Amino acid sequence: MSGDARVIVGVSGSLHSLTALHRAAEEARARQALLVPVLAWTPVGGERSYRARPCPPLLRAWQDAAEARLESALGQAFGGLPIGLSVRPLVMRGEAGPVLTELADRPGDLLVVSAGQHASVRGRLRRLVRGSVARHCLDHARCGVLVVPPSGLHEDLRALHRGEVDLRELIAA
């Protein structure tokens, strides 16, 4: 590993974040850096709601669920931890953008995030209210930021779901 070089990547478990995770692993290999996959989480209902009615056992359950999501994402992406890389998975409480930019605090770090796309109404509303994680990272990071575009596979699946493409067309391509 090259000194203290780190490649930090935001992971949610979505197809977009798995694409970013693969790209981050490539970058970590090329840089001989530590790969730090990060899943940020907040209590259901948000921090304000939790502070109004704290429940430590519930908080522990949410933390455990977040850890399981990150482990599952690593399993989906690599079948476990990627071979030939130093990896330190982290689960951190907080909004993804601020968590990632706080963690990626060294000039030599590389922060990798997905451009993401929220096609659902709920996703668009969330982005409108909170802003995008990628935009937050670009605006606030103290290191290089790599924003990974959505994979072509995701667009093909969305087109298939909407009935715009026949499955036979995708198989033939």
mmCIF file of C-alpha atoms in Angstrom:
data_model
loop_
_atom_site.group_PDB
_atom_site.id
_atom_site.type_symbol
_atom_site.label_atom_id
_atom_site.label_comp_id
_atom_site.label_asym_id
_atom_site.label_seq_id
_atom_site.Cartn_x
_atom_site.Cartn_y
_atom_site.Cartn_z
ATOM 1 C CA MET A 1 0.000 0.000 0.000
ATOM 2 C CA SER A 2 1.278 3.435 -0.919
ATOM 3 C CA GLY A 3 1.702 5.348 2.366
ATOM 4 C CA ASP A 4 -1.620 6.530 3.689
ATOM 5 C CA ALA A 5 -3.382 6.671 0.307
ATOM 6 C CA ARG A 6 -7.098 5.996 0.582
ATOM 7 C CA VAL A 7 -9.931 5.596 -1.883
ATOM 8 C CA ILE A 8 -13.186 6.299 -0.064
ATOM 9 C CA VAL A 9 -16.423 5.271 -1.744
ATOM 10 C CA GLY A 10 -20.034 5.916 -0.803
ATOM 11 C CA VAL A 11 -22.126 2.742 -0.825
ATOM 12 C CA SER A 12 -25.885 2.435 -0.474
ATOM 13 C CA GLY A 13 -26.437 -0.980 -2.023
ATOM 14 C CA SER A 14 -28.054 0.457 -5.167
ATOM 15 C CA LEU A 15 -26.866 -0.637 -8.598
ATOM 16 C CA HIS A 16 -25.375 2.841 -9.049
ATOM 17 C CA SER A 17 -23.350 2.579 -5.847
ATOM 18 C CA LEU A 18 -22.135 -0.912 -6.781
ATOM 19 C CA THR A 19 -20.851 0.549 -10.055
ATOM 20 C CA ALA A 20 -19.033 3.228 -8.039
ATOM 21 C CA LEU A 21 -17.682 0.538 -5.689
ATOM 22 C CA HIS A 22 -16.173 -1.385 -8.609
ATOM 23 C CA ARG A 23 -14.593 1.790 -9.973
ATOM 24 C CA ALA A 24 -13.222 2.652 -6.524
ATOM 25 C CA ALA A 25 -11.649 -0.814 -6.278
ATOM 26 C CA GLU A 26 -9.950 -0.253 -9.657
ATOM 27 C CA GLU A 27 -8.642 3.111 -8.433
ATOM 28 C CA ALA A 28 -7.417 1.603 -5.155
ATOM 29 C CA ARG A 29 -5.535 -1.127 -7.026
ATOM 30 C CA ALA A 30 -3.949 1.382 -9.403
ATOM 31 C CA ARG A 31 -2.899 3.648 -6.522
ATOM 32 C CA GLN A 32 -2.000 0.805 -4.157
ATOM 33 C CA ALA A 33 -4.350 2.488 -1.711
ATOM 34 C CA LEU A 34 -6.646 1.415 1.092
ATOM 35 C CA LEU A 35 -10.234 0.962 -0.127
ATOM 36 C CA VAL A 36 -12.748 2.416 2.339
ATOM 37 C CA PRO A 37 -16.362 1.555 1.424
ATOM 38 C CA VAL A 38 -18.673 3.738 3.545
ATOM 39 C CA LEU A 39 -22.372 3.292 4.192
ATOM 40 C CA ALA A 40 -23.922 6.311 5.903
ATOM 41 C CA TRP A 41 -27.260 5.958 7.663
ATOM 42 C CA THR A 42 -29.715 8.020 9.668
ATOM 43 C CA PRO A 43 -32.469 6.891 12.026
ATOM 44 C CA VAL A 44 -35.811 6.227 10.383
ATOM 45 C CA GLY A 45 -37.702 9.506 10.560
ATOM 46 C CA GLY A 46 -34.457 11.485 10.808
ATOM 47 C CA GLU A 47 -32.224 12.695 13.617
ATOM 48 C CA ARG A 48 -34.708 15.245 14.957
ATOM 49 C CA SER A 49 -37.417 12.615 15.297
ATOM 50 C CA TYR A 50 -35.017 10.233 17.045
ATOM 51 C CA ARG A 51 -33.833 12.895 19.497
ATOM 52 C CA ALA A 52 -37.460 13.572 20.432
ATOM 53 C CA ARG A 53 -37.974 9.903 21.363
ATOM 54 C CA PRO A 54 -34.617 8.148 21.776
ATOM 55 C CA CYS A 55 -34.585 4.368 21.908
ATOM 56 C CA PRO A 56 -31.076 2.848 22.187
ATOM 57 C CA PRO A 57 -32.180 -0.715 21.282
ATOM 58 C CA LEU A 58 -33.798 0.604 18.107
ATOM 59 C CA LEU A 59 -30.695 2.640 17.311
ATOM 60 C CA ARG A 60 -28.575 -0.511 17.681
ATOM 61 C CA ALA A 61 -30.942 -2.381 15.346
ATOM 62 C CA TRP A 62 -30.572 0.360 12.701
ATOM 63 C CA GLN A 63 -26.775 0.240 13.061
ATOM 64 C CA ASP A 64 -26.842 -3.555 12.686
ATOM 65 C CA ALA A 65 -29.078 -3.257 9.608
ATOM 66 C CA ALA A 66 -26.676 -0.737 8.056
ATOM 67 C CA GLU A 67 -23.727 -3.065 8.706
ATOM 68 C CA ALA A 68 -25.649 -5.921 7.066
ATOM 69 C CA ARG A 69 -26.433 -3.703 4.038
ATOM 70 C CA LEU A 70 -22.758 -2.857 3.577
ATOM 71 C CA GLU A 71 -21.741 -6.499 3.931
ATOM 72 C CA SER A 72 -24.430 -7.441 1.402
ATOM 73 C CA ALA A 73 -23.243 -4.756 -1.036
ATOM 74 C CA LEU A 74 -19.664 -6.040 -0.793
ATOM 75 C CA GLY A 75 -20.977 -9.563 -1.335
ATOM 76 C CA GLN A 76 -22.974 -8.518 -4.398
ATOM 77 C CA ALA A 77 -20.081 -6.567 -5.867
ATOM 78 C CA PHE A 78 -17.176 -8.899 -5.120
ATOM 79 C CA GLY A 79 -18.486 -12.049 -3.443
ATOM 80 C CA GLY A 80 -17.123 -10.701 -0.124
ATOM 81 C CA LEU A 81 -14.096 -8.489 0.393
ATOM 82 C CA PRO A 82 -12.192 -7.845 -2.849
ATOM 83 C CA ILE A 83 -9.110 -10.028 -3.232
ATOM 84 C CA GLY A 84 -5.721 -8.344 -3.405
ATOM 85 C CA LEU A 85 -6.836 -5.093 -1.777
ATOM 86 C CA SER A 86 -6.618 -3.696 1.706
ATOM 87 C CA VAL A 87 -10.201 -2.863 2.658
ATOM 88 C CA ARG A 88 -11.660 -1.152 5.717
ATOM 89 C CA PRO A 89 -15.480 -1.028 5.468
ATOM 90 C CA LEU A 90 -17.126 1.655 7.608
ATOM 91 C CA VAL A 91 -20.704 2.250 8.681
ATOM 92 C CA MET A 92 -21.268 5.787 9.917
ATOM 93 C CA ARG A 93 -24.309 7.568 11.276
ATOM 94 C CA GLY A 94 -25.244 10.730 9.378
ATOM 95 C CA GLU A 95 -26.252 12.050 5.966
ATOM 96 C CA ALA A 96 -24.094 10.548 3.218
ATOM 97 C CA GLY A 97 -22.646 13.762 1.773
ATOM 98 C CA PRO A 98 -21.380 15.250 5.045
ATOM 99 C CA VAL A 99 -20.171 11.855 6.317
ATOM 100 C CA LEU A 100 -18.132 11.247 3.164
ATOM 101 C CA THR A 101 -16.593 14.727 2.989
ATOM 102 C CA GLU A 102 -15.674 14.623 6.690
ATOM 103 C CA LEU A 103 -13.983 11.264 6.261
ATOM 104 C CA ALA A 104 -12.141 12.169 3.040
ATOM 105 C CA ASP A 105 -10.094 14.853 4.752
ATOM 106 C CA ARG A 106 -6.603 14.243 3.378
ATOM 107 C CA PRO A 107 -5.287 15.868 0.197
ATOM 108 C CA GLY A 108 -4.150 12.442 -1.118
ATOM 109 C CA ASP A 109 -7.572 10.843 -0.653
ATOM 110 C CA LEU A 110 -9.844 10.089 -3.580
ATOM 111 C CA LEU A 111 -13.583 10.214 -2.903
ATOM 112 C CA VAL A 112 -15.700 8.121 -5.282
ATOM 113 C CA VAL A 113 -19.466 8.572 -5.487
ATOM 114 C CA SER A 114 -22.170 7.573 -7.899
ATOM 115 C CA ALA A 115 -23.876 10.190 -10.015
ATOM 116 C CA GLY A 116 -27.003 8.198 -9.210
ATOM 117 C CA GLN A 117 -30.408 8.777 -10.659
ATOM 118 C CA HIS A 118 -33.609 8.896 -8.715
ATOM 119 C CA ALA A 119 -36.254 7.959 -11.252
ATOM 120 C CA SER A 120 -38.964 7.525 -8.629
ATOM 121 C CA VAL A 121 -41.058 10.433 -7.430
ATOM 122 C CA ARG A 122 -39.848 9.757 -3.894
ATOM 123 C CA GLY A 123 -36.224 9.846 -5.049
ATOM 124 C CA ARG A 124 -36.684 13.117 -6.936
ATOM 125 C CA LEU A 125 -38.383 14.717 -3.923
ATOM 126 C CA ARG A 126 -35.597 13.540 -1.620
ATOM 127 C CA ARG A 127 -32.959 14.997 -3.936
ATOM 128 C CA LEU A 128 -34.889 18.268 -4.153
ATOM 129 C CA VAL A 129 -35.070 18.562 -0.354
ATOM 130 C CA ARG A 130 -31.625 17.230 0.584
ATOM 131 C CA GLY A 131 -29.630 17.811 -2.594
ATOM 132 C CA SER A 132 -27.535 15.133 -4.225
ATOM 133 C CA VAL A 133 -24.685 13.390 -2.471
ATOM 134 C CA ALA A 134 -22.447 13.886 -5.509
ATOM 135 C CA ARG A 135 -23.128 17.640 -5.577
ATOM 136 C CA HIS A 136 -22.408 17.919 -1.841
ATOM 137 C CA CYS A 137 -19.125 16.051 -2.267
ATOM 138 C CA LEU A 138 -18.054 18.166 -5.235
ATOM 139 C CA ASP A 139 -18.845 21.349 -3.311
ATOM 140 C CA HIS A 140 -17.287 20.399 0.045
ATOM 141 C CA ALA A 141 -14.562 17.766 -0.422
ATOM 142 C CA ARG A 142 -10.952 18.593 0.457
ATOM 143 C CA CYS A 143 -9.641 15.960 -1.930
ATOM 144 C CA GLY A 144 -10.239 14.728 -5.452
ATOM 145 C CA VAL A 145 -13.776 13.539 -6.219
ATOM 146 C CA LEU A 146 -14.649 11.009 -8.913
ATOM 147 C CA VAL A 147 -18.342 10.950 -9.831
ATOM 148 C CA VAL A 148 -19.165 7.664 -11.559
ATOM 149 C CA PRO A 149 -21.958 7.809 -14.152
ATOM 150 C CA PRO A 150 -24.767 5.240 -14.089
ATOM 151 C CA SER A 151 -23.943 1.925 -15.729
ATOM 152 C CA GLY A 152 -25.397 1.114 -19.120
ATOM 153 C CA LEU A 153 -26.928 -2.004 -17.578
ATOM 154 C CA HIS A 154 -29.087 0.112 -15.297
ATOM 155 C CA GLU A 155 -30.413 2.125 -18.229
ATOM 156 C CA ASP A 156 -31.146 -1.096 -20.151
ATOM 157 C CA LEU A 157 -33.055 -2.503 -17.166
ATOM 158 C CA ARG A 158 -35.081 0.701 -16.794
ATOM 159 C CA ALA A 159 -35.958 0.656 -20.507
ATOM 160 C CA LEU A 160 -36.965 -3.003 -20.227
ATOM 161 C CA HIS A 161 -39.117 -2.255 -17.179
ATOM 162 C CA ARG A 162 -40.868 0.603 -18.997
ATOM 163 C CA GLY A 163 -41.497 -1.667 -21.987
ATOM 164 C CA GLU A 164 -39.337 0.435 -24.314
ATOM 165 C CA VAL A 165 -37.073 -2.494 -25.186
ATOM 166 C CA ASP A 166 -37.751 -6.159 -25.806
ATOM 167 C CA LEU A 167 -35.671 -8.590 -23.746
ATOM 168 C CA ARG A 168 -34.620 -10.336 -26.985
ATOM 169 C CA GLU A 169 -33.027 -7.056 -28.145
ATOM 170 C CA LEU A 170 -30.933 -6.863 -24.985
ATOM 171 C CA ILE A 171 -29.849 -10.492 -25.249
ATOM 172 C CA ALA A 172 -28.878 -10.067 -28.912
ATOM 173 C CA ALA A 173 -26.799 -6.945 -28.184
#
